[in-house]
XYZ file of C-alpha atoms in Angstrom:
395
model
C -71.251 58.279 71.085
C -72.136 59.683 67.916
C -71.741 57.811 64.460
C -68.858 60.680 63.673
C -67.026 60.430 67.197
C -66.502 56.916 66.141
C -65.132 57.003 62.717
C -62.424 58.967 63.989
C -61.140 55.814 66.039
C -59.779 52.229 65.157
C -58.364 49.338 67.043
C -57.555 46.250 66.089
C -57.136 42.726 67.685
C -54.954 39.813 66.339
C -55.770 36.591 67.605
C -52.467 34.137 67.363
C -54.608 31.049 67.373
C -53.684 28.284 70.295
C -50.708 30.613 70.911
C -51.195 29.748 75.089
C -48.529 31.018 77.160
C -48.685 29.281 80.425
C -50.653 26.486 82.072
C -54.375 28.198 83.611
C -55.056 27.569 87.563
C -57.891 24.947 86.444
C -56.052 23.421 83.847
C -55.426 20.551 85.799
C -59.150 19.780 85.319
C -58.970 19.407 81.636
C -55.836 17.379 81.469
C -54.166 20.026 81.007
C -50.861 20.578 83.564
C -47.954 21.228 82.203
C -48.728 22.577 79.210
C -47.407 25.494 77.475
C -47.382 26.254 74.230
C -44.508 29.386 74.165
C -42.756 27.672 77.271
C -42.941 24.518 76.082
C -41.819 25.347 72.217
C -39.048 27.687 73.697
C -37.197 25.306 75.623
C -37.626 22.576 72.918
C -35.989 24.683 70.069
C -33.613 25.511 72.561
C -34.518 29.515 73.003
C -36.981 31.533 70.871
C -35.326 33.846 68.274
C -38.238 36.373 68.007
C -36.945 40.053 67.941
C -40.136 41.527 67.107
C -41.715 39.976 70.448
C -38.942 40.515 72.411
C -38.939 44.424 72.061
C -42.586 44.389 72.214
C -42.011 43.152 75.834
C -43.322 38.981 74.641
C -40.531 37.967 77.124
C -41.811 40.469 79.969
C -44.749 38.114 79.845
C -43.740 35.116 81.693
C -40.234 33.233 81.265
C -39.375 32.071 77.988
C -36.080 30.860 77.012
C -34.028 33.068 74.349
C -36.614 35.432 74.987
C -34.864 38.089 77.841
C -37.401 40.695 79.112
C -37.161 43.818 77.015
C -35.633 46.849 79.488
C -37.918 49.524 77.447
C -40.581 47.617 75.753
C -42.781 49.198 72.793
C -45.678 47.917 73.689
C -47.806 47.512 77.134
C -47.578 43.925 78.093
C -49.845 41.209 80.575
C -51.149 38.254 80.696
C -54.937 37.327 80.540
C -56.418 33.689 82.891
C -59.562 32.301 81.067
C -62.814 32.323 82.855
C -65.185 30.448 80.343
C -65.690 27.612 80.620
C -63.941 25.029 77.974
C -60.626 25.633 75.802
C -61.998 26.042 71.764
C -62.147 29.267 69.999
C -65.564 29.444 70.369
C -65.050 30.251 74.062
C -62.049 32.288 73.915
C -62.984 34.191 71.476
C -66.764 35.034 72.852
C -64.353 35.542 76.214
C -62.677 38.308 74.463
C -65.895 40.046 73.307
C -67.435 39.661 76.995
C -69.594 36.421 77.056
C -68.716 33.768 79.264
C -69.918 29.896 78.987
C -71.029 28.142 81.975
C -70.716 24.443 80.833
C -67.843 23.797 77.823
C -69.302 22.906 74.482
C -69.578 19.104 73.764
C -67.275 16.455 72.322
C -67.404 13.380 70.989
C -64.351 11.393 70.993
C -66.602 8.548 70.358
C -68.639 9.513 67.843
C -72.202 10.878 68.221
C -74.755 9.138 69.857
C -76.873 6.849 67.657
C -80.500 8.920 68.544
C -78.389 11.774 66.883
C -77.139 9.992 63.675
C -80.091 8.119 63.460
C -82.274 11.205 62.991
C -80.097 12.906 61.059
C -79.735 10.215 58.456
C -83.358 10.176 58.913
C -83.767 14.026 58.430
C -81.629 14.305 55.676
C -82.749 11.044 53.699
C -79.237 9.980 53.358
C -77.362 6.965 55.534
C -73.925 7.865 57.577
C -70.532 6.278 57.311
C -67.599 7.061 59.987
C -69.432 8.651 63.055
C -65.469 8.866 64.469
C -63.023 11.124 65.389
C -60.644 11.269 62.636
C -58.001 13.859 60.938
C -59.963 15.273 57.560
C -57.812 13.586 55.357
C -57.694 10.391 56.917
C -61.583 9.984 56.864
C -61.643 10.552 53.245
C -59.266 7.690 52.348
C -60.846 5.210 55.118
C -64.753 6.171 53.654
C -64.253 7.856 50.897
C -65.065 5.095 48.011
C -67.396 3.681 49.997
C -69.229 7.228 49.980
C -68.820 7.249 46.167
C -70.504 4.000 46.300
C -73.311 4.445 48.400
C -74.084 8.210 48.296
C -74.182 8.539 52.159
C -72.543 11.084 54.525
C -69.420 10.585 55.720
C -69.899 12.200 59.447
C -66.806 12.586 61.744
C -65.749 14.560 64.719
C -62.464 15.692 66.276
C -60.997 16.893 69.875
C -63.043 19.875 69.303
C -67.017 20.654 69.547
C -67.452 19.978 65.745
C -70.042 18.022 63.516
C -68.203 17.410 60.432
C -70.105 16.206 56.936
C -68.268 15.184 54.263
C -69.459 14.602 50.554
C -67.776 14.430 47.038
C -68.681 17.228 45.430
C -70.046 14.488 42.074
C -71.818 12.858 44.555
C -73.847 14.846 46.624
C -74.577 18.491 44.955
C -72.735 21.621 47.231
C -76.602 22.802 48.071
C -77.713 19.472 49.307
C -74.379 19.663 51.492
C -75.128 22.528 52.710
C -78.974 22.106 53.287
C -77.864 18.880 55.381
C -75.322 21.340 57.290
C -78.394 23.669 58.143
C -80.745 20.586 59.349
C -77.629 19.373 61.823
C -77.288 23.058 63.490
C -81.296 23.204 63.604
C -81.052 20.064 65.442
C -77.979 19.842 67.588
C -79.493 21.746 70.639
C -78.412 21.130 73.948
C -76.906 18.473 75.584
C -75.628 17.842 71.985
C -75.097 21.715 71.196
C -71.950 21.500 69.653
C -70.399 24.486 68.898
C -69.783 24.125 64.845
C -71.461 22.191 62.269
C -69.196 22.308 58.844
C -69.410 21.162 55.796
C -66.479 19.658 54.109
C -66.929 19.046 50.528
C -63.801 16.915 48.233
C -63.045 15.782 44.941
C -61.184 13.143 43.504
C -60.617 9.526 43.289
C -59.312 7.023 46.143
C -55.626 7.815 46.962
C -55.980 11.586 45.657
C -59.095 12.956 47.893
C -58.341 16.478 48.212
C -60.609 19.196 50.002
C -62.316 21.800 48.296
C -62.829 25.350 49.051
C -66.358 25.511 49.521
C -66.400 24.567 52.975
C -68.685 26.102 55.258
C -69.319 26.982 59.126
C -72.176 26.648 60.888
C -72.005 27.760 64.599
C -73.678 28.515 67.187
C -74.942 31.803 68.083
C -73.537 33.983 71.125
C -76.281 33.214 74.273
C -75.793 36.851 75.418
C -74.198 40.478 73.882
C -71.200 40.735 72.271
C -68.593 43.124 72.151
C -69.368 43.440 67.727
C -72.825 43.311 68.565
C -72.783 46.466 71.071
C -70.846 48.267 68.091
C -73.035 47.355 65.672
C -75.788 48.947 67.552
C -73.254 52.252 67.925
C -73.018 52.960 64.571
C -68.675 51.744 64.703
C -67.798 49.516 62.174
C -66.238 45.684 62.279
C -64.426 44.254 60.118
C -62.941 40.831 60.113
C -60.184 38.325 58.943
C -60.333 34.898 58.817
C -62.738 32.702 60.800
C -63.629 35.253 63.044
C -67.238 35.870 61.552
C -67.766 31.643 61.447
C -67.013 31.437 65.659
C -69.779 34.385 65.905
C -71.882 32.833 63.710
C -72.146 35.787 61.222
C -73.950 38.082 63.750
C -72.507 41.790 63.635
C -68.987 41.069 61.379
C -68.292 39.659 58.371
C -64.488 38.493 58.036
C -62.253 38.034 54.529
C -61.549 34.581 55.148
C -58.177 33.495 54.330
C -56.061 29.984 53.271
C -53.177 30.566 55.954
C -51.171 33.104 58.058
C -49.392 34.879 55.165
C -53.168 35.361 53.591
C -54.381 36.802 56.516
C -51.252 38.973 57.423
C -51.627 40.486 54.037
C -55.605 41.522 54.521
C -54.947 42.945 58.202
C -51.727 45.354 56.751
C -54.370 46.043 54.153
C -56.775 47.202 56.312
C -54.175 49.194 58.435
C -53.405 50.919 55.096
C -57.279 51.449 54.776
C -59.534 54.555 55.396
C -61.851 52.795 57.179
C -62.507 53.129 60.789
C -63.933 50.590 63.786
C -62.804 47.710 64.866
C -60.780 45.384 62.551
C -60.803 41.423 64.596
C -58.588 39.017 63.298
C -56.995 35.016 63.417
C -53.939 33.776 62.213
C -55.440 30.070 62.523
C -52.167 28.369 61.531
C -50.411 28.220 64.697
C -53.570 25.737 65.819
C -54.543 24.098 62.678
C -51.600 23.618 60.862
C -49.111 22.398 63.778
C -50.583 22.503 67.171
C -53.196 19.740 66.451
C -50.709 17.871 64.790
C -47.532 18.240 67.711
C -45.402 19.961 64.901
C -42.904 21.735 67.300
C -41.125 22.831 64.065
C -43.873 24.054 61.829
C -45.485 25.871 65.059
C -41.831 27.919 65.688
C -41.281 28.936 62.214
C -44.921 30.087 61.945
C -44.090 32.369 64.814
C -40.763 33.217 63.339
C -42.982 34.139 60.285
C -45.418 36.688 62.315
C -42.355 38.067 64.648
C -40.629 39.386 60.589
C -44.072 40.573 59.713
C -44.908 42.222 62.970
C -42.727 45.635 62.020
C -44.479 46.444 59.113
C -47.937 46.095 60.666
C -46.788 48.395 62.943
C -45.298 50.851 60.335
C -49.072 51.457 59.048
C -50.656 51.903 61.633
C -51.839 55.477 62.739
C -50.646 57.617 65.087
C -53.995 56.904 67.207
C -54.764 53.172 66.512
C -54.652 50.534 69.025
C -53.517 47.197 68.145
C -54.169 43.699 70.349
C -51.998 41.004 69.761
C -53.318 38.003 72.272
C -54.664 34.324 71.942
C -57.685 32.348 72.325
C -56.371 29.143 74.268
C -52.855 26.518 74.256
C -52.423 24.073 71.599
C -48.533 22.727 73.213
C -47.299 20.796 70.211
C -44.674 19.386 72.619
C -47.181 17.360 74.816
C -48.932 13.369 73.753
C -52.155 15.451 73.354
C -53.649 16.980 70.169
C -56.100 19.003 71.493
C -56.637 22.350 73.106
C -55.000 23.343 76.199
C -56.629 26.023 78.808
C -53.631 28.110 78.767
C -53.705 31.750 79.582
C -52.328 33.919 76.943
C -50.207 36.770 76.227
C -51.634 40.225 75.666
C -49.433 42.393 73.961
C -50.623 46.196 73.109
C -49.353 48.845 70.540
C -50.391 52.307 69.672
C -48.365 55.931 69.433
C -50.783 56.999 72.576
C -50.035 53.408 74.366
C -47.925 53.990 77.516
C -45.166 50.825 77.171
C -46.127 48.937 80.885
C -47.591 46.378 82.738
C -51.383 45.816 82.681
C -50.532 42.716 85.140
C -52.412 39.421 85.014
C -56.421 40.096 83.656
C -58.737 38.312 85.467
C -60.271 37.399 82.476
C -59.949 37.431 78.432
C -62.972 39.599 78.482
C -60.977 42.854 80.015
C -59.831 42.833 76.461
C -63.052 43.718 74.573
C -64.271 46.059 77.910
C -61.112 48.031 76.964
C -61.966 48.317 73.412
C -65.459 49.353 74.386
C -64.485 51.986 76.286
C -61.730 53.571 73.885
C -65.460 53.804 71.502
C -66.899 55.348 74.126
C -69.655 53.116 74.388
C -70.891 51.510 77.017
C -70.828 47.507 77.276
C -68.282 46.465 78.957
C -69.364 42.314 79.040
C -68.268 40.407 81.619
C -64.378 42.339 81.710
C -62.935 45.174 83.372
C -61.125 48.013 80.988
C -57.395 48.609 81.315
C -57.532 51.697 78.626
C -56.641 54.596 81.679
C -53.730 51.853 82.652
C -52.661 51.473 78.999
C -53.248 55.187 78.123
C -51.634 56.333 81.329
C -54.541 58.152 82.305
């Protein structure tokens, strides 16, 4: 495919973060049956009001109280089962660009062993405090002045693959932060490979800690090719919004990153509006950050109440030849005890003026996603997924 064939295409995918719809066969195995996020939410806010979704064909999906199947949907419709292993974003969203896991990434609901904190207090001439799981803000007010104190790292984790480092920003300088960030992913190789090390800077006094916005990801690298890395190489360009460019470590896209869901909404109508060709890959992190991880049943409907009104006027700028993916990367139920992840399956939901409104059935894996985008480049990867684009395009 030539560098001009390309620019004559776009497609874009919106990831609803932890926006699960239905329990995945091996859920069970990571204490995860029963849970699902749309289900679940539907039923506890007793029936979705989402009109948007509902004509896209959202309710054609799986059941979903308030949510009736759509007789003529506007968009094709299925439902994709995850195949990586583990249930982060990490995984689903490598899944979605073609590369699979074969162990999960690793947790710590513990803390981190004490070879591991030992040599990185060692590495980084600096003592730890914490070594927990803990909520961000919570840490801060439990080690906070004792940080101020003592100048040393406050280290936590949390249900996901994370290695956290806190510092006050008068304490420790940003660069030193970030330089300690850099030692932790050089040495947190396997069986401690966790998926992101970040750096979480603050300011303030005890009782008004807040969180600055110079935090920063460090993640691991993708073990195999990726769906941006295979455009890269053709010449089609990526573009990105919000954390997408942190879970690929930087390699082949660079993302706007945004505060929250309106943030992000704005930058992907902006780059509908755009000139610009390729592949635009997006998260709307709210769903998961904001209210799954913290069983908000509330916050999570009205944030979906929130995309559903915004959903039209994406849809009014696109072109007559765009595709756009609307899908997730895992479950985050607010309505179950647990805080964490869930391996859900998730919707898939597909627009475009040359999209033929049907079922593309239940995927085999997240990854038929980005062989399907692939293919409408005309290039060749196609990962570890199968394309639907002659289903889709009724070809």
């Amino acid at each position: 495919m030539t560098h001009d064939d390309a620019s004559r295409r776009r497609a874009a995918i919106i990831v609803l973060d932890g926006v699960g719809i239905g329990e995945a066969p091996d859920a069970s195995a990571y204490g995860d049956a029963g849970s699902n996020t749309l289900g679940n939410i539907a039923r506890a806010v007793g029936g979705l009001d989402l009109p948007s979704l509902r004509h896209s064909g959202l309710g054609n999906i799986a059941p979903l109280a308030g949510l009736a199947p759509a007789e003529k949907p506007t968009a094709a419709w299925g439902l994709m089962v995850p195949r990586s292993a583990g249930k982060d974003s990490t995984a689903g969203h490598w899944e979605i660009a073609g590369v699979h896991l074969d162990r999960p990434f690793p947790t710590y609901p513990n803390g981190f062993p004490a070879e591991v904190v030992d040599e990185f207090a060692r590495r980084t001439g600096r003592g730890v405090l914490g070594n927990v799981a803990a909520s961000g803000t919570a840490i801060l007010d439990e080690f906070g002045a004792e940080h101020q104190r003592t100048g040393n790292w406050i280290l936590y984790t949390s249900a996901d693959s994370v290695f956290q480092i806190a510092a006050h920003e008068a304490v420790i300088p940003l660069e030193e932060l970030y330089r300690a960030c850099e030692i932790a992913r050089e040495m947190l190789v396997a069986p401690h490979d966790v998926s992101r090390v970040i750096a979480r800077p603050f300011v303030g006094e005890l009782g008004a800690f807040q969180r600055t916005k110079h935090r920063r990801d460090y993640s691991i690298a993708p073990p195999a090719e990726t769906l941006l890395d295979a455009l890269a190489s053709a010449g089609v360009e990526r573009s990105g919004v919000g954390k997408v460019d942190d879970l690929f470590a930087g390699r082949a896209l660079t993302s706007t990153h945004t505060p929250g869901n309106a943030d992000g909404i704005r930058e992907i109508g902006r780059w509908l509006d755009g000139s610009q060709s390729g592949l635009l890959f997006a998260n709307l992190v709210d769903f998961d950050q904001q209210f799954g991880h913290r069983n908000d049943v509330p916050g999570f409907y009205e944030a979906l109440r929130e995309f559903d009104a915004a959903l039209p006027e994406l849809l009014a700028r696109m072109r007559e030849d765009d595709l756009l993916f609307i899908t997730a990367d895992h479950g985050n139920d607010p309505t179950t005890p647990s805080t964490d992840h869930a391996r859900e399956c998730v919707p898939l939901l597909v627009f475009g003026g040359k999209v033929r409104p049907a079922s593309l059935g239940r995927r085999d894996t997240f990854s038929d996603l980005g062989a399907t985008v692939a293919e409408w480049f005309r290039i060749a990867f196609r990962g570890r997924g199968r394309s639907f684009l002659s289903t889709l395009l009724g070809g």
